[in-house]
């Protein structure tokens, strides 16, 4: 949503509400003018607050975006380094497991050779 559209909508809604209230209540001209001034002051105050909040939000988003630009490459590089270190640290274990599997296969073949053949009598 566009901040300008929101601001226009809030101001329009406030003005319409104030006008409806002003014209629907029986008051003297002096009281009506005072209410209009009060409503005008309230609208100005609300508008200033909304502008300030919108500006702060925009600045916060900009800071977050800049922080992400700086931080994400560092995290990416750190993850690459960690993955590389993990891969290197697991190489000996993988080789050891491959050797164990080969030894087991050799033992199974030796056992099969040493067992009497059931098919031949």
PDB file of C-alpha atoms in Angstrom:
ATOM      1  CA  UNK A   1       0.000   0.000   0.000  1.00  0.00           C
ATOM      2  CA  UNK A   2       1.257   3.418  -0.901  1.00  0.00           C
ATOM      3  CA  UNK A   3       1.888   5.711   2.095  1.00  0.00           C
ATOM      4  CA  UNK A   4       0.493   8.675   0.194  1.00  0.00           C
ATOM      5  CA  UNK A   5      -2.763   6.821  -0.493  1.00  0.00           C
ATOM      6  CA  UNK A   6      -3.033   5.846   3.158  1.00  0.00           C
ATOM      7  CA  UNK A   7      -2.436   9.416   4.271  1.00  0.00           C
ATOM      8  CA  UNK A   8      -5.032  10.794   1.846  1.00  0.00           C
ATOM      9  CA  UNK A   9      -7.530   8.174   2.985  1.00  0.00           C
ATOM     10  CA  UNK A  10      -7.001   8.964   6.651  1.00  0.00           C
ATOM     11  CA  UNK A  11      -7.312  12.694   6.110  1.00  0.00           C
ATOM     12  CA  UNK A  12     -10.407  12.300   3.953  1.00  0.00           C
ATOM     13  CA  UNK A  13     -12.032   9.958   6.461  1.00  0.00           C
ATOM     14  CA  UNK A  14     -11.249  12.240   9.364  1.00  0.00           C
ATOM     15  CA  UNK A  15     -12.566  15.282   7.515  1.00  0.00           C
ATOM     16  CA  UNK A  16     -15.747  13.476   6.462  1.00  0.00           C
ATOM     17  CA  UNK A  17     -16.354  12.249  10.003  1.00  0.00           C
ATOM     18  CA  UNK A  18     -15.757  15.679  11.434  1.00  0.00           C
ATOM     19  CA  UNK A  19     -18.071  17.317   8.894  1.00  0.00           C
ATOM     20  CA  UNK A  20     -20.820  14.757   9.474  1.00  0.00           C
ATOM     21  CA  UNK A  21     -20.592  15.233  13.219  1.00  0.00           C
ATOM     22  CA  UNK A  22     -20.495  18.999  12.904  1.00  0.00           C
ATOM     23  CA  UNK A  23     -23.542  19.253  10.675  1.00  0.00           C
ATOM     24  CA  UNK A  24     -25.629  16.678  12.488  1.00  0.00           C
ATOM     25  CA  UNK A  25     -25.383  18.217  15.954  1.00  0.00           C
ATOM     26  CA  UNK A  26     -27.340  21.298  16.937  1.00  0.00           C
ATOM     27  CA  UNK A  27     -24.735  23.848  18.027  1.00  0.00           C
ATOM     28  CA  UNK A  28     -24.275  27.568  17.718  1.00  0.00           C
ATOM     29  CA  UNK A  29     -22.014  29.096  15.089  1.00  0.00           C
ATOM     30  CA  UNK A  30     -19.343  29.920  17.649  1.00  0.00           C
ATOM     31  CA  UNK A  31     -19.327  26.347  18.957  1.00  0.00           C
ATOM     32  CA  UNK A  32     -19.221  24.990  15.410  1.00  0.00           C
ATOM     33  CA  UNK A  33     -16.192  27.124  14.581  1.00  0.00           C
ATOM     34  CA  UNK A  34     -14.426  25.953  17.725  1.00  0.00           C
ATOM     35  CA  UNK A  35     -15.163  22.329  16.833  1.00  0.00           C
ATOM     36  CA  UNK A  36     -13.873  22.880  13.311  1.00  0.00           C
ATOM     37  CA  UNK A  37     -10.641  24.403  14.671  1.00  0.00           C
ATOM     38  CA  UNK A  38     -10.273  21.522  17.105  1.00  0.00           C
ATOM     39  CA  UNK A  39     -10.869  18.960  14.343  1.00  0.00           C
ATOM     40  CA  UNK A  40      -8.419  20.786  12.070  1.00  0.00           C
ATOM     41  CA  UNK A  41      -5.759  20.734  14.787  1.00  0.00           C
ATOM     42  CA  UNK A  42      -6.414  17.047  15.381  1.00  0.00           C
ATOM     43  CA  UNK A  43      -6.094  16.268  11.667  1.00  0.00           C
ATOM     44  CA  UNK A  44      -2.834  18.211  11.430  1.00  0.00           C
ATOM     45  CA  UNK A  45      -1.451  16.424  14.458  1.00  0.00           C
ATOM     46  CA  UNK A  46      -2.477  13.026  13.082  1.00  0.00           C
ATOM     47  CA  UNK A  47      -0.956  13.856   9.711  1.00  0.00           C
ATOM     48  CA  UNK A  48       2.360  14.830  11.302  1.00  0.00           C
ATOM     49  CA  UNK A  49       2.432  11.627  13.340  1.00  0.00           C
ATOM     50  CA  UNK A  50       1.684   9.507  10.282  1.00  0.00           C
ATOM     51  CA  UNK A  51       4.394  11.251   8.274  1.00  0.00           C
ATOM     52  CA  UNK A  52       6.899  10.740  11.094  1.00  0.00           C
ATOM     53  CA  UNK A  53       5.969   7.068  11.454  1.00  0.00           C
ATOM     54  CA  UNK A  54       6.188   6.531   7.687  1.00  0.00           C
ATOM     55  CA  UNK A  55       9.606   8.185   7.582  1.00  0.00           C
ATOM     56  CA  UNK A  56      10.868   6.042  10.464  1.00  0.00           C
ATOM     57  CA  UNK A  57       9.539   2.898   8.795  1.00  0.00           C
ATOM     58  CA  UNK A  58      11.228   3.804   5.521  1.00  0.00           C
ATOM     59  CA  UNK A  59      14.533   4.423   7.326  1.00  0.00           C
ATOM     60  CA  UNK A  60      14.246   1.119   9.202  1.00  0.00           C
ATOM     61  CA  UNK A  61      13.601  -0.791   5.972  1.00  0.00           C
ATOM     62  CA  UNK A  62      16.571   0.921   4.333  1.00  0.00           C
ATOM     63  CA  UNK A  63      18.849   0.008   7.267  1.00  0.00           C
ATOM     64  CA  UNK A  64      17.610  -3.578   7.212  1.00  0.00           C
ATOM     65  CA  UNK A  65      18.228  -3.813   3.487  1.00  0.00           C
ATOM     66  CA  UNK A  66      21.775  -2.478   3.865  1.00  0.00           C
ATOM     67  CA  UNK A  67      22.497  -4.840   6.753  1.00  0.00           C
ATOM     68  CA  UNK A  68      21.241  -7.771   4.707  1.00  0.00           C
ATOM     69  CA  UNK A  69      23.476  -6.780   1.787  1.00  0.00           C
ATOM     70  CA  UNK A  70      26.487  -6.788   4.105  1.00  0.00           C
ATOM     71  CA  UNK A  71      25.616  -9.853   6.161  1.00  0.00           C
ATOM     72  CA  UNK A  72      24.324 -12.332   3.582  1.00  0.00           C
ATOM     73  CA  UNK A  73      27.578 -12.631   1.593  1.00  0.00           C
ATOM     74  CA  UNK A  74      29.487 -13.225   4.832  1.00  0.00           C
ATOM     75  CA  UNK A  75      27.043 -15.928   5.884  1.00  0.00           C
ATOM     76  CA  UNK A  76      27.220 -17.513   2.441  1.00  0.00           C
ATOM     77  CA  UNK A  77      31.011 -17.600   2.518  1.00  0.00           C
ATOM     78  CA  UNK A  78      31.011 -18.946   6.061  1.00  0.00           C
ATOM     79  CA  UNK A  79      28.632 -21.738   5.066  1.00  0.00           C
ATOM     80  CA  UNK A  80      30.821 -22.648   2.102  1.00  0.00           C
ATOM     81  CA  UNK A  81      33.877 -22.844   4.351  1.00  0.00           C
ATOM     82  CA  UNK A  82      32.005 -24.928   6.933  1.00  0.00           C
ATOM     83  CA  UNK A  83      30.709 -27.309   4.270  1.00  0.00           C
ATOM     84  CA  UNK A  84      34.213 -27.696   2.847  1.00  0.00           C
ATOM     85  CA  UNK A  85      35.677 -28.383   6.281  1.00  0.00           C
ATOM     86  CA  UNK A  86      32.958 -30.947   6.999  1.00  0.00           C
ATOM     87  CA  UNK A  87      33.592 -32.645   3.684  1.00  0.00           C
ATOM     88  CA  UNK A  88      37.326 -32.816   4.394  1.00  0.00           C
ATOM     89  CA  UNK A  89      36.756 -34.097   7.911  1.00  0.00           C
ATOM     90  CA  UNK A  90      34.491 -36.903   6.684  1.00  0.00           C
ATOM     91  CA  UNK A  91      36.870 -38.143   3.962  1.00  0.00           C
ATOM     92  CA  UNK A  92      38.878 -40.417   6.304  1.00  0.00           C
ATOM     93  CA  UNK A  93      35.659 -41.870   7.704  1.00  0.00           C
ATOM     94  CA  UNK A  94      34.309 -42.543   4.220  1.00  0.00           C
ATOM     95  CA  UNK A  95      37.538 -44.276   3.221  1.00  0.00           C
ATOM     96  CA  UNK A  96      37.484 -46.295   6.433  1.00  0.00           C
ATOM     97  CA  UNK A  97      33.881 -47.341   5.780  1.00  0.00           C
ATOM     98  CA  UNK A  98      34.714 -48.321   2.197  1.00  0.00           C
ATOM     99  CA  UNK A  99      37.564 -50.499   3.487  1.00  0.00           C
ATOM    100  CA  UNK A 100      35.288 -52.077   6.096  1.00  0.00           C
ATOM    101  CA  UNK A 101      32.659 -52.883   3.465  1.00  0.00           C
ATOM    102  CA  UNK A 102      35.323 -54.425   1.216  1.00  0.00           C
ATOM    103  CA  UNK A 103      36.641 -56.519   4.118  1.00  0.00           C
ATOM    104  CA  UNK A 104      33.115 -57.709   4.911  1.00  0.00           C
ATOM    105  CA  UNK A 105      32.534 -58.641   1.256  1.00  0.00           C
ATOM    106  CA  UNK A 106      35.830 -60.529   1.168  1.00  0.00           C
ATOM    107  CA  UNK A 107      34.945 -62.367   4.371  1.00  0.00           C
ATOM    108  CA  UNK A 108      31.559 -63.328   2.961  1.00  0.00           C
ATOM    109  CA  UNK A 109      33.200 -64.687  -0.198  1.00  0.00           C
ATOM    110  CA  UNK A 110      35.709 -66.665   1.889  1.00  0.00           C
ATOM    111  CA  UNK A 111      32.877 -68.073   4.000  1.00  0.00           C
ATOM    112  CA  UNK A 112      30.928 -69.060   0.904  1.00  0.00           C
ATOM    113  CA  UNK A 113      33.958 -70.887  -0.487  1.00  0.00           C
ATOM    114  CA  UNK A 114      34.607 -72.695   2.773  1.00  0.00           C
ATOM    115  CA  UNK A 115      31.034 -73.895   3.237  1.00  0.00           C
ATOM    116  CA  UNK A 116      30.144 -77.215   1.639  1.00  0.00           C
ATOM    117  CA  UNK A 117      28.079 -76.851  -1.474  1.00  0.00           C
ATOM    118  CA  UNK A 118      24.506 -78.033  -0.759  1.00  0.00           C
ATOM    119  CA  UNK A 119      23.721 -78.525  -4.424  1.00  0.00           C
ATOM    120  CA  UNK A 120      26.535 -81.034  -4.978  1.00  0.00           C
ATOM    121  CA  UNK A 121      26.465 -84.433  -3.213  1.00  0.00           C
TER     122      UNK A 121
END
